[in-house]
Amino acid sequence: MLSPVVRSLSGSTRSDALTRHWFKAWLLKPKFLIPALLGIATLLASVWLAAAVHATSYPGVNQLLNTNTCPSCDLRGANLRGSYLVGANLAGVDLRGADLTGSDLRQADLVGADLRSANLTGTNLNGANLVNTDMRGADLNGADLSGSDLTRANLTGANLLLTQLSASDLAGVDLSNTDLRNIYLENTNLRGANLASAYMVSAELVGANLREADLSSANLRSANLRNASLREANLRGANLSRTSLRAADLTRASLQGADLSQADLEDASLEEADLKGANLVQANLAGAKLVRANLEGANIKDAILTNTELCSATLPNRKKHRC
């Protein structure tokens, strides 16, 4: 005779088997099977319709993915995540708000493209042509733009955290008010670039070409500008505290009201530079050339002036230094 527990388990097993048998019989009845199949068909149709609507809304997407060319296409808000677009022709394309996360756009032609607020996180743009591209507010976090041509591109307000820009051409680029902290721009061409009010704390700019660039009110505290060219650059009101400008070329640069306290300017060229009202407290000017420079009203307290050339320079007290 079975115990109550065994009888209970045995009954439960038989009950489960009967339930499964009843469910199969119920499902296979035409009046239940047909609605179930219709439901599945409706679901699949809705998925297909959504894809069709997306393709209809962005007819250029299919063209681009099939031909690798879509110049001047309207691709606003398009989803192109992870797309392989090496060497694609996208000149003049409208990609405002588009998602290009992780896409491969090496050597792509994006001249004059509109990429405002586009998501380019982790995108590979190595060697891409980005001349006159509008990338205001774009997210370029972790993107690779090394070797690309960004001449006259507008990157105002773009997220360039961990962005690779080495050996890129950034001549005339607009990076005003942009967060460029810790950015690596060694030997990069930034001639005539607009970096006004840019946040460039601890930026690496060794050997960079910043000739005629606008760095007014930029924060370059603790940045590395060794051997950089800043000829005729606008650095008025810039924060260059503790910045390394060793052997940098600042000929005819405008440094009015700039903070150069504790900056390293050893062997730097400051000929005819305007340092009126600049803060040079504890700055290292050993071996620097300040020929015909204007130091009127500058604070040079505790500055190192060993072997500094001051021929014909205007001193803080407005007197001319004799040669």
PDB file of C-alpha atoms in Angstrom:
ATOM      1  CA  MET A   1       0.000   0.000   0.000  1.00  0.00           C
ATOM      2  CA  LEU A   2       1.422   3.411  -0.979  1.00  0.00           C
ATOM      3  CA  SER A   3       2.094   5.996   1.675  1.00  0.00           C
ATOM      4  CA  PRO A   4       0.086   9.259   1.565  1.00  0.00           C
ATOM      5  CA  VAL A   5       3.192  11.122   0.329  1.00  0.00           C
ATOM      6  CA  VAL A   6       3.824   8.662  -2.547  1.00  0.00           C
ATOM      7  CA  ARG A   7       0.165   8.692  -3.494  1.00  0.00           C
ATOM      8  CA  SER A   8       0.274  12.503  -3.486  1.00  0.00           C
ATOM      9  CA  LEU A   9       3.380  12.655  -5.730  1.00  0.00           C
ATOM     10  CA  SER A  10       2.023   9.998  -8.053  1.00  0.00           C
ATOM     11  CA  GLY A  11      -1.234  11.864  -8.315  1.00  0.00           C
ATOM     12  CA  SER A  12       0.613  15.104  -9.019  1.00  0.00           C
ATOM     13  CA  THR A  13       2.614  13.439 -11.821  1.00  0.00           C
ATOM     14  CA  ARG A  14      -0.493  11.975 -13.413  1.00  0.00           C
ATOM     15  CA  SER A  15      -2.202  15.349 -13.051  1.00  0.00           C
ATOM     16  CA  ASP A  16       0.664  17.173 -14.850  1.00  0.00           C
ATOM     17  CA  ALA A  17       0.647  14.625 -17.669  1.00  0.00           C
ATOM     18  CA  LEU A  18      -3.113  14.974 -18.086  1.00  0.00           C
ATOM     19  CA  THR A  19      -2.767  18.782 -18.112  1.00  0.00           C
ATOM     20  CA  ARG A  20      -0.135  18.687 -20.891  1.00  0.00           C
ATOM     21  CA  HIS A  21      -2.243  16.240 -22.905  1.00  0.00           C
ATOM     22  CA  TRP A  22      -5.331  18.417 -22.508  1.00  0.00           C
ATOM     23  CA  PHE A  23      -3.369  21.601 -23.530  1.00  0.00           C
ATOM     24  CA  LYS A  24      -2.023  19.933 -26.703  1.00  0.00           C
ATOM     25  CA  ALA A  25      -5.504  18.734 -27.631  1.00  0.00           C
ATOM     26  CA  TRP A  26      -6.887  22.228 -26.970  1.00  0.00           C
ATOM     27  CA  LEU A  27      -4.193  23.964 -29.002  1.00  0.00           C
ATOM     28  CA  LEU A  28      -4.562  21.629 -31.969  1.00  0.00           C
ATOM     29  CA  LYS A  29      -8.262  22.320 -32.277  1.00  0.00           C
ATOM     30  CA  PRO A  30      -8.870  24.506 -35.348  1.00  0.00           C
ATOM     31  CA  LYS A  31     -10.804  27.105 -33.399  1.00  0.00           C
ATOM     32  CA  PHE A  32      -7.756  27.693 -31.159  1.00  0.00           C
ATOM     33  CA  LEU A  33      -4.901  26.901 -33.560  1.00  0.00           C
ATOM     34  CA  ILE A  34      -5.943  29.364 -36.240  1.00  0.00           C
ATOM     35  CA  PRO A  35      -6.076  32.420 -33.898  1.00  0.00           C
ATOM     36  CA  ALA A  36      -2.672  31.435 -32.458  1.00  0.00           C
ATOM     37  CA  LEU A  37      -1.106  31.255 -35.904  1.00  0.00           C
ATOM     38  CA  LEU A  38      -2.730  34.544 -36.855  1.00  0.00           C
ATOM     39  CA  GLY A  39      -1.227  36.140 -33.757  1.00  0.00           C
ATOM     40  CA  ILE A  40       2.261  34.951 -34.688  1.00  0.00           C
ATOM     41  CA  ALA A  41       1.788  36.133 -38.262  1.00  0.00           C
ATOM     42  CA  THR A  42       0.641  39.546 -37.026  1.00  0.00           C
ATOM     43  CA  LEU A  43       3.726  39.857 -34.825  1.00  0.00           C
ATOM     44  CA  LEU A  44       6.097  38.978 -37.677  1.00  0.00           C
ATOM     45  CA  ALA A  45       4.280  41.365 -39.999  1.00  0.00           C
ATOM     46  CA  SER A  46       4.630  44.211 -37.507  1.00  0.00           C
ATOM     47  CA  VAL A  47       8.386  43.609 -37.263  1.00  0.00           C
ATOM     48  CA  TRP A  48       8.712  43.580 -41.065  1.00  0.00           C
ATOM     49  CA  LEU A  49       6.542  46.698 -41.333  1.00  0.00           C
ATOM     50  CA  ALA A  50       8.706  48.556 -38.806  1.00  0.00           C
ATOM     51  CA  ALA A  51      11.806  47.723 -40.847  1.00  0.00           C
ATOM     52  CA  ALA A  52      10.044  48.779 -44.039  1.00  0.00           C
ATOM     53  CA  VAL A  53       8.925  52.056 -42.478  1.00  0.00           C
ATOM     54  CA  HIS A  54      12.509  52.738 -41.330  1.00  0.00           C
ATOM     55  CA  ALA A  55      13.832  52.040 -44.833  1.00  0.00           C
ATOM     56  CA  THR A  56      11.120  54.259 -46.320  1.00  0.00           C
ATOM     57  CA  SER A  57      11.878  57.035 -43.830  1.00  0.00           C
ATOM     58  CA  TYR A  58      15.584  56.818 -44.663  1.00  0.00           C
ATOM     59  CA  PRO A  59      15.792  55.687 -48.309  1.00  0.00           C
ATOM     60  CA  GLY A  60      19.394  56.875 -48.325  1.00  0.00           C
ATOM     61  CA  VAL A  61      20.357  54.233 -45.752  1.00  0.00           C
ATOM     62  CA  ASN A  62      19.848  51.371 -48.217  1.00  0.00           C
ATOM     63  CA  GLN A  63      21.636  53.333 -50.929  1.00  0.00           C
ATOM     64  CA  LEU A  64      24.578  53.973 -48.624  1.00  0.00           C
ATOM     65  CA  LEU A  65      24.864  50.410 -47.346  1.00  0.00           C
ATOM     66  CA  ASN A  66      24.529  48.937 -50.846  1.00  0.00           C
ATOM     67  CA  THR A  67      26.702  51.366 -52.827  1.00  0.00           C
ATOM     68  CA  ASN A  68      28.906  53.019 -50.164  1.00  0.00           C
ATOM     69  CA  THR A  69      27.926  56.396 -51.587  1.00  0.00           C
ATOM     70  CA  CYS A  70      25.232  58.860 -50.618  1.00  0.00           C
ATOM     71  CA  PRO A  71      26.427  62.461 -51.138  1.00  0.00           C
ATOM     72  CA  SER A  72      24.076  65.192 -49.884  1.00  0.00           C
ATOM     73  CA  CYS A  73      21.597  62.578 -48.591  1.00  0.00           C
ATOM     74  CA  ASP A  74      19.186  63.368 -45.764  1.00  0.00           C
ATOM     75  CA  LEU A  75      20.083  60.860 -43.052  1.00  0.00           C
ATOM     76  CA  ARG A  76      18.992  62.856 -40.032  1.00  0.00           C
ATOM     77  CA  GLY A  77      18.498  60.581 -37.032  1.00  0.00           C
ATOM     78  CA  ALA A  78      19.431  57.458 -39.017  1.00  0.00           C
ATOM     79  CA  ASN A  79      20.632  54.356 -37.184  1.00  0.00           C
ATOM     80  CA  LEU A  80      23.993  53.367 -38.662  1.00  0.00           C
ATOM     81  CA  ARG A  81      25.514  51.730 -35.595  1.00  0.00           C
ATOM     82  CA  GLY A  82      28.446  49.476 -36.423  1.00  0.00           C
ATOM     83  CA  SER A  83      28.234  50.153 -40.166  1.00  0.00           C
ATOM     84  CA  TYR A  84      31.200  49.361 -42.435  1.00  0.00           C
ATOM     85  CA  LEU A  85      31.646  52.540 -44.492  1.00  0.00           C
ATOM     86  CA  VAL A  86      35.358  52.591 -45.303  1.00  0.00           C
ATOM     87  CA  GLY A  87      36.032  55.108 -48.084  1.00  0.00           C
ATOM     88  CA  ALA A  88      32.347  56.038 -48.311  1.00  0.00           C
ATOM     89  CA  ASN A  89      31.300  59.138 -50.264  1.00  0.00           C
ATOM     90  CA  LEU A  90      29.271  61.183 -47.789  1.00  0.00           C
ATOM     91  CA  ALA A  91      30.160  64.678 -48.942  1.00  0.00           C
ATOM     92  CA  GLY A  92      27.525  67.192 -47.868  1.00  0.00           C
ATOM     93  CA  VAL A  93      25.418  64.523 -46.134  1.00  0.00           C
ATOM     94  CA  ASP A  94      22.997  65.527 -43.362  1.00  0.00           C
ATOM     95  CA  LEU A  95      23.634  63.247 -40.380  1.00  0.00           C
ATOM     96  CA  ARG A  96      22.280  65.460 -37.640  1.00  0.00           C
ATOM     97  CA  GLY A  97      21.427  63.358 -34.602  1.00  0.00           C
ATOM     98  CA  ALA A  98      22.389  60.134 -36.407  1.00  0.00           C
ATOM     99  CA  ASP A  99      23.792  57.156 -34.501  1.00  0.00           C
ATOM    100  CA  LEU A 100      27.163  56.064 -35.900  1.00  0.00           C
ATOM    101  CA  THR A 101      28.422  54.370 -32.756  1.00  0.00           C
ATOM    102  CA  GLY A 102      31.287  52.004 -33.503  1.00  0.00           C
ATOM    103  CA  SER A 103      31.067  52.533 -37.273  1.00  0.00           C
ATOM    104  CA  ASP A 104      34.112  52.226 -39.538  1.00  0.00           C
ATOM    105  CA  LEU A 105      34.507  55.416 -41.598  1.00  0.00           C
ATOM    106  CA  ARG A 106      38.201  55.244 -42.376  1.00  0.00           C
ATOM    107  CA  GLN A 107      39.179  57.358 -45.397  1.00  0.00           C
ATOM    108  CA  ALA A 108      35.535  58.440 -45.800  1.00  0.00           C
ATOM    109  CA  ASP A 109      34.712  61.684 -47.634  1.00  0.00           C
ATOM    110  CA  LEU A 110      32.632  63.841 -45.288  1.00  0.00           C
ATOM    111  CA  VAL A 111      33.503  67.252 -46.722  1.00  0.00           C
ATOM    112  CA  GLY A 112      30.854  69.770 -45.687  1.00  0.00           C
ATOM    113  CA  ALA A 113      28.818  67.127 -43.846  1.00  0.00           C
ATOM    114  CA  ASP A 114      26.423  68.118 -41.051  1.00  0.00           C
ATOM    115  CA  LEU A 115      27.102  65.958 -37.996  1.00  0.00           C
ATOM    116  CA  ARG A 116      25.605  68.182 -35.342  1.00  0.00           C
ATOM    117  CA  SER A 117      24.667  66.223 -32.203  1.00  0.00           C
ATOM    118  CA  ALA A 118      25.550  62.935 -33.944  1.00  0.00           C
ATOM    119  CA  ASN A 119      26.689  59.981 -31.845  1.00  0.00           C
ATOM    120  CA  LEU A 120      30.175  59.022 -33.007  1.00  0.00           C
ATOM    121  CA  THR A 121      31.247  57.174 -29.875  1.00  0.00           C
ATOM    122  CA  GLY A 122      34.076  54.791 -30.701  1.00  0.00           C
ATOM    123  CA  THR A 123      33.789  55.558 -34.417  1.00  0.00           C
ATOM    124  CA  ASN A 124      36.885  55.045 -36.586  1.00  0.00           C
ATOM    125  CA  LEU A 125      37.454  58.157 -38.726  1.00  0.00           C
ATOM    126  CA  ASN A 126      41.156  57.571 -39.302  1.00  0.00           C
ATOM    127  CA  GLY A 127      42.283  59.477 -42.390  1.00  0.00           C
ATOM    128  CA  ALA A 128      38.784  60.787 -43.105  1.00  0.00           C
ATOM    129  CA  ASN A 129      38.230  64.041 -45.007  1.00  0.00           C
ATOM    130  CA  LEU A 130      36.290  66.268 -42.607  1.00  0.00           C
ATOM    131  CA  VAL A 131      37.006  69.653 -44.178  1.00  0.00           C
ATOM    132  CA  ASN A 132      34.282  72.208 -43.330  1.00  0.00           C
ATOM    133  CA  THR A 133      32.353  69.577 -41.378  1.00  0.00           C
ATOM    134  CA  ASP A 134      29.867  70.824 -38.762  1.00  0.00           C
ATOM    135  CA  MET A 135      30.289  68.655 -35.662  1.00  0.00           C
ATOM    136  CA  ARG A 136      28.886  70.982 -33.036  1.00  0.00           C
ATOM    137  CA  GLY A 137      27.660  69.067 -30.014  1.00  0.00           C
ATOM    138  CA  ALA A 138      28.698  65.711 -31.504  1.00  0.00           C
ATOM    139  CA  ASP A 139      29.744  62.889 -29.181  1.00  0.00           C
ATOM    140  CA  LEU A 140      33.232  61.759 -30.222  1.00  0.00           C
ATOM    141  CA  ASN A 141      34.062  59.939 -27.015  1.00  0.00           C
ATOM    142  CA  GLY A 142      36.785  57.411 -27.797  1.00  0.00           C
ATOM    143  CA  ALA A 143      36.637  58.099 -31.540  1.00  0.00           C
ATOM    144  CA  ASP A 144      39.760  57.775 -33.700  1.00  0.00           C
ATOM    145  CA  LEU A 145      40.334  60.853 -35.875  1.00  0.00           C
ATOM    146  CA  SER A 146      44.082  60.438 -36.198  1.00  0.00           C
ATOM    147  CA  GLY A 147      45.413  61.507 -39.568  1.00  0.00           C
ATOM    148  CA  SER A 148      42.102  63.075 -40.551  1.00  0.00           C
ATOM    149  CA  ASP A 149      41.696  66.483 -42.208  1.00  0.00           C
ATOM    150  CA  LEU A 150      39.546  68.720 -40.005  1.00  0.00           C
ATOM    151  CA  THR A 151      40.462  71.985 -41.688  1.00  0.00           C
ATOM    152  CA  ARG A 152      37.856  74.643 -40.819  1.00  0.00           C
ATOM    153  CA  ALA A 153      35.637  72.055 -39.106  1.00  0.00           C
ATOM    154  CA  ASN A 154      33.348  73.267 -36.313  1.00  0.00           C
ATOM    155  CA  LEU A 155      33.679  71.194 -33.140  1.00  0.00           C
ATOM    156  CA  THR A 156      32.221  73.688 -30.692  1.00  0.00           C
ATOM    157  CA  GLY A 157      30.751  71.901 -27.692  1.00  0.00           C
ATOM    158  CA  ALA A 158      31.724  68.459 -29.003  1.00  0.00           C
ATOM    159  CA  ASN A 159      32.659  65.699 -26.565  1.00  0.00           C
ATOM    160  CA  LEU A 160      36.292  64.856 -27.314  1.00  0.00           C
ATOM    161  CA  LEU A 161      37.023  62.763 -24.235  1.00  0.00           C
ATOM    162  CA  LEU A 162      39.658  60.143 -25.102  1.00  0.00           C
ATOM    163  CA  THR A 163      39.438  61.155 -28.776  1.00  0.00           C
ATOM    164  CA  GLN A 164      42.559  60.402 -30.843  1.00  0.00           C
ATOM    165  CA  LEU A 165      43.639  63.382 -32.950  1.00  0.00           C
ATOM    166  CA  SER A 166      47.351  62.776 -33.429  1.00  0.00           C
ATOM    167  CA  ALA A 167      48.768  63.902 -36.791  1.00  0.00           C
ATOM    168  CA  SER A 168      45.399  65.403 -37.723  1.00  0.00           C
ATOM    169  CA  ASP A 169      45.080  68.661 -39.646  1.00  0.00           C
ATOM    170  CA  LEU A 170      43.020  71.015 -37.482  1.00  0.00           C
ATOM    171  CA  ALA A 171      43.945  74.258 -39.214  1.00  0.00           C
ATOM    172  CA  GLY A 172      41.212  76.843 -38.711  1.00  0.00           C
ATOM    173  CA  VAL A 173      39.063  74.437 -36.701  1.00  0.00           C
ATOM    174  CA  ASP A 174      36.544  75.894 -34.230  1.00  0.00           C
ATOM    175  CA  LEU A 175      37.039  74.350 -30.788  1.00  0.00           C
ATOM    176  CA  SER A 176      35.936  77.345 -28.764  1.00  0.00           C
ATOM    177  CA  ASN A 177      34.374  76.592 -25.372  1.00  0.00           C
ATOM    178  CA  THR A 178      35.201  72.903 -25.854  1.00  0.00           C
ATOM    179  CA  ASP A 179      36.368  70.545 -23.106  1.00  0.00           C
ATOM    180  CA  LEU A 180      39.812  69.355 -24.211  1.00  0.00           C
ATOM    181  CA  ARG A 181      41.286  68.354 -20.877  1.00  0.00           C
ATOM    182  CA  ASN A 182      44.087  65.784 -21.132  1.00  0.00           C
ATOM    183  CA  ILE A 183      43.709  65.696 -24.922  1.00  0.00           C
ATOM    184  CA  TYR A 184      46.664  64.457 -26.967  1.00  0.00           C
ATOM    185  CA  LEU A 185      47.521  66.853 -29.809  1.00  0.00           C
ATOM    186  CA  GLU A 186      51.270  66.374 -30.148  1.00  0.00           C
ATOM    187  CA  ASN A 187      52.656  67.699 -33.468  1.00  0.00           C
ATOM    188  CA  THR A 188      49.112  68.556 -34.586  1.00  0.00           C
ATOM    189  CA  ASN A 189      48.445  71.402 -37.024  1.00  0.00           C
ATOM    190  CA  LEU A 190      46.144  73.902 -35.282  1.00  0.00           C
ATOM    191  CA  ARG A 191      47.200  76.970 -37.213  1.00  0.00           C
ATOM    192  CA  GLY A 192      44.538  79.674 -37.031  1.00  0.00           C
ATOM    193  CA  ALA A 193      42.312  77.468 -34.868  1.00  0.00           C
ATOM    194  CA  ASN A 194      39.670  79.016 -32.616  1.00  0.00           C
ATOM    195  CA  LEU A 195      40.322  77.741 -29.100  1.00  0.00           C
ATOM    196  CA  ALA A 196      38.887  80.724 -27.264  1.00  0.00           C
ATOM    197  CA  SER A 197      37.748  79.786 -23.742  1.00  0.00           C
ATOM    198  CA  ALA A 198      38.620  76.132 -24.393  1.00  0.00           C
ATOM    199  CA  TYR A 199      39.272  73.973 -21.320  1.00  0.00           C
ATOM    200  CA  MET A 200      42.689  72.457 -22.001  1.00  0.00           C
ATOM    201  CA  VAL A 201      44.038  71.580 -18.568  1.00  0.00           C
ATOM    202  CA  SER A 202      46.950  69.121 -18.813  1.00  0.00           C
ATOM    203  CA  ALA A 203      46.627  68.938 -22.622  1.00  0.00           C
ATOM    204  CA  GLU A 204      49.573  67.459 -24.557  1.00  0.00           C
ATOM    205  CA  LEU A 205      50.568  69.938 -27.285  1.00  0.00           C
ATOM    206  CA  VAL A 206      54.276  69.224 -27.710  1.00  0.00           C
ATOM    207  CA  GLY A 207      55.449  70.542 -31.071  1.00  0.00           C
ATOM    208  CA  ALA A 208      51.936  71.600 -32.055  1.00  0.00           C
ATOM    209  CA  ASN A 209      51.463  74.341 -34.656  1.00  0.00           C
ATOM    210  CA  LEU A 210      49.286  77.001 -32.996  1.00  0.00           C
ATOM    211  CA  ARG A 211      50.470  79.890 -35.097  1.00  0.00           C
ATOM    212  CA  GLU A 212      47.865  82.688 -35.257  1.00  0.00           C
ATOM    213  CA  ALA A 213      45.497  80.568 -33.156  1.00  0.00           C
ATOM    214  CA  ASP A 214      42.941  82.209 -30.854  1.00  0.00           C
ATOM    215  CA  LEU A 215      43.527  80.950 -27.314  1.00  0.00           C
ATOM    216  CA  SER A 216      42.075  83.957 -25.537  1.00  0.00           C
ATOM    217  CA  SER A 217      40.716  83.092 -22.079  1.00  0.00           C
ATOM    218  CA  ALA A 218      41.620  79.432 -22.650  1.00  0.00           C
ATOM    219  CA  ASN A 219      42.538  77.347 -19.614  1.00  0.00           C
ATOM    220  CA  LEU A 220      45.902  75.704 -20.340  1.00  0.00           C
ATOM    221  CA  ARG A 221      46.966  75.137 -16.759  1.00  0.00           C
ATOM    222  CA  SER A 222      49.664  72.450 -16.511  1.00  0.00           C
ATOM    223  CA  ALA A 223      49.517  71.855 -20.276  1.00  0.00           C
ATOM    224  CA  ASN A 224      52.609  70.719 -22.178  1.00  0.00           C
ATOM    225  CA  LEU A 225      53.516  73.134 -24.998  1.00  0.00           C
ATOM    226  CA  ARG A 226      57.218  72.386 -25.325  1.00  0.00           C
ATOM    227  CA  ASN A 227      58.599  73.351 -28.739  1.00  0.00           C
ATOM    228  CA  ALA A 228      55.142  74.470 -29.838  1.00  0.00           C
ATOM    229  CA  SER A 229      54.736  77.302 -32.349  1.00  0.00           C
ATOM    230  CA  LEU A 230      52.561  80.106 -30.983  1.00  0.00           C
ATOM    231  CA  ARG A 231      53.783  82.882 -33.238  1.00  0.00           C
ATOM    232  CA  GLU A 232      51.267  85.744 -33.344  1.00  0.00           C
ATOM    233  CA  ALA A 233      48.822  83.669 -31.298  1.00  0.00           C
ATOM    234  CA  ASN A 234      46.154  85.377 -29.194  1.00  0.00           C
ATOM    235  CA  LEU A 235      46.626  84.322 -25.563  1.00  0.00           C
ATOM    236  CA  ARG A 236      45.037  87.312 -23.877  1.00  0.00           C
ATOM    237  CA  GLY A 237      43.627  86.398 -20.487  1.00  0.00           C
ATOM    238  CA  ALA A 238      44.679  82.764 -20.895  1.00  0.00           C
ATOM    239  CA  ASN A 239      45.551  80.609 -17.905  1.00  0.00           C
ATOM    240  CA  LEU A 240      49.062  79.264 -18.498  1.00  0.00           C
ATOM    241  CA  SER A 241      49.910  78.659 -14.867  1.00  0.00           C
ATOM    242  CA  ARG A 242      52.465  75.860 -14.422  1.00  0.00           C
ATOM    243  CA  THR A 243      52.416  75.300 -18.167  1.00  0.00           C
ATOM    244  CA  SER A 244      55.537  74.066 -19.941  1.00  0.00           C
ATOM    245  CA  LEU A 245      56.456  76.444 -22.769  1.00  0.00           C
ATOM    246  CA  ARG A 246      60.095  75.468 -22.862  1.00  0.00           C
ATOM    247  CA  ALA A 247      61.679  76.391 -26.219  1.00  0.00           C
ATOM    248  CA  ALA A 248      58.252  77.431 -27.521  1.00  0.00           C
ATOM    249  CA  ASP A 249      57.989  80.147 -30.178  1.00  0.00           C
ATOM    250  CA  LEU A 250      55.828  83.016 -28.881  1.00  0.00           C
ATOM    251  CA  THR A 251      57.163  85.689 -31.217  1.00  0.00           C
ATOM    252  CA  ARG A 252      54.707  88.611 -31.440  1.00  0.00           C
ATOM    253  CA  ALA A 253      52.166  86.661 -29.402  1.00  0.00           C
ATOM    254  CA  SER A 254      49.540  88.588 -27.439  1.00  0.00           C
ATOM    255  CA  LEU A 255      49.712  87.637 -23.755  1.00  0.00           C
ATOM    256  CA  GLN A 256      48.050  90.651 -22.170  1.00  0.00           C
ATOM    257  CA  GLY A 257      46.704  89.778 -18.733  1.00  0.00           C
ATOM    258  CA  ALA A 258      47.705  86.129 -19.110  1.00  0.00           C
ATOM    259  CA  ASP A 259      48.524  84.044 -16.045  1.00  0.00           C
ATOM    260  CA  LEU A 260      52.027  82.623 -16.495  1.00  0.00           C
ATOM    261  CA  SER A 261      52.775  82.078 -12.822  1.00  0.00           C
ATOM    262  CA  GLN A 262      55.240  79.228 -12.298  1.00  0.00           C
ATOM    263  CA  ALA A 263      55.272  78.605 -16.047  1.00  0.00           C
ATOM    264  CA  ASP A 264      58.397  77.140 -17.627  1.00  0.00           C
ATOM    265  CA  LEU A 265      59.527  79.508 -20.406  1.00  0.00           C
ATOM    266  CA  GLU A 266      63.169  78.494 -20.460  1.00  0.00           C
ATOM    267  CA  ASP A 267      64.754  79.182 -23.869  1.00  0.00           C
ATOM    268  CA  ALA A 268      61.394  80.340 -25.208  1.00  0.00           C
ATOM    269  CA  SER A 269      61.225  83.025 -27.889  1.00  0.00           C
ATOM    270  CA  LEU A 270      59.079  85.989 -26.786  1.00  0.00           C
ATOM    271  CA  GLU A 271      60.452  88.593 -29.154  1.00  0.00           C
ATOM    272  CA  GLU A 272      58.032  91.509 -29.592  1.00  0.00           C
ATOM    273  CA  ALA A 273      55.485  89.628 -27.489  1.00  0.00           C
ATOM    274  CA  ASP A 274      52.882  91.700 -25.630  1.00  0.00           C
ATOM    275  CA  LEU A 275      52.974  90.722 -21.943  1.00  0.00           C
ATOM    276  CA  LYS A 276      51.291  93.841 -20.615  1.00  0.00           C
ATOM    277  CA  GLY A 277      49.799  93.147 -17.190  1.00  0.00           C
ATOM    278  CA  ALA A 278      50.767  89.467 -17.337  1.00  0.00           C
ATOM    279  CA  ASN A 279      51.382  87.439 -14.193  1.00  0.00           C
ATOM    280  CA  LEU A 280      54.915  86.018 -14.326  1.00  0.00           C
ATOM    281  CA  VAL A 281      55.348  85.315 -10.619  1.00  0.00           C
ATOM    282  CA  GLN A 282      57.936  82.543 -10.140  1.00  0.00           C
ATOM    283  CA  ALA A 283      58.031  81.937 -13.884  1.00  0.00           C
ATOM    284  CA  ASN A 284      61.192  80.431 -15.336  1.00  0.00           C
ATOM    285  CA  LEU A 285      62.491  82.792 -18.050  1.00  0.00           C
ATOM    286  CA  ALA A 286      66.073  81.545 -18.035  1.00  0.00           C
ATOM    287  CA  GLY A 287      67.602  81.938 -21.480  1.00  0.00           C
ATOM    288  CA  ALA A 288      64.336  83.294 -22.880  1.00  0.00           C
ATOM    289  CA  LYS A 289      64.414  85.960 -25.594  1.00  0.00           C
ATOM    290  CA  LEU A 290      62.295  88.988 -24.717  1.00  0.00           C
ATOM    291  CA  VAL A 291      63.821  91.362 -27.262  1.00  0.00           C
ATOM    292  CA  ARG A 292      61.471  94.330 -27.810  1.00  0.00           C
ATOM    293  CA  ALA A 293      58.822  92.596 -25.706  1.00  0.00           C
ATOM    294  CA  ASN A 294      56.263  94.643 -23.758  1.00  0.00           C
ATOM    295  CA  LEU A 295      56.303  93.868 -20.021  1.00  0.00           C
ATOM    296  CA  GLU A 296      54.498  97.017 -18.912  1.00  0.00           C
ATOM    297  CA  GLY A 297      52.693  96.391 -15.635  1.00  0.00           C
ATOM    298  CA  ALA A 298      53.687  92.718 -15.611  1.00  0.00           C
ATOM    299  CA  ASN A 299      54.351  91.011 -12.285  1.00  0.00           C
ATOM    300  CA  ILE A 300      57.778  89.359 -12.420  1.00  0.00           C
ATOM    301  CA  LYS A 301      58.205  88.759  -8.695  1.00  0.00           C
ATOM    302  CA  ASP A 302      60.588  85.853  -7.998  1.00  0.00           C
ATOM    303  CA  ALA A 303      60.832  85.123 -11.724  1.00  0.00           C
ATOM    304  CA  ILE A 304      64.039  83.455 -12.926  1.00  0.00           C
ATOM    305  CA  LEU A 305      65.746  85.827 -15.377  1.00  0.00           C
ATOM    306  CA  THR A 306      69.129  84.134 -15.750  1.00  0.00           C
ATOM    307  CA  ASN A 307      70.616  84.899 -19.193  1.00  0.00           C
ATOM    308  CA  THR A 308      67.288  86.360 -20.291  1.00  0.00           C
ATOM    309  CA  GLU A 309      67.590  88.675 -23.305  1.00  0.00           C
ATOM    310  CA  LEU A 310      65.731  91.935 -22.649  1.00  0.00           C
ATOM    311  CA  CYS A 311      67.236  94.156 -25.340  1.00  0.00           C
ATOM    312  CA  SER A 312      64.878  97.102 -26.044  1.00  0.00           C
ATOM    313  CA  ALA A 313      62.147  95.453 -23.970  1.00  0.00           C
ATOM    314  CA  THR A 314      59.630  97.636 -22.129  1.00  0.00           C
ATOM    315  CA  LEU A 315      60.014  96.766 -18.445  1.00  0.00           C
ATOM    316  CA  PRO A 316      57.187  96.615 -15.854  1.00  0.00           C
ATOM    317  CA  ASN A 317      58.015 100.210 -14.810  1.00  0.00           C
ATOM    318  CA  ARG A 318      57.594 101.328 -18.468  1.00  0.00           C
ATOM    319  CA  LYS A 319      61.322 101.948 -18.881  1.00  0.00           C
ATOM    320  CA  LYS A 320      63.161 100.589 -21.902  1.00  0.00           C
ATOM    321  CA  HIS A 321      65.873  98.079 -21.206  1.00  0.00           C
ATOM    322  CA  ARG A 322      69.160  99.059 -22.814  1.00  0.00           C
ATOM    323  CA  CYS A 323      70.903  96.663 -25.133  1.00  0.00           C
TER     324      CYS A 323
END
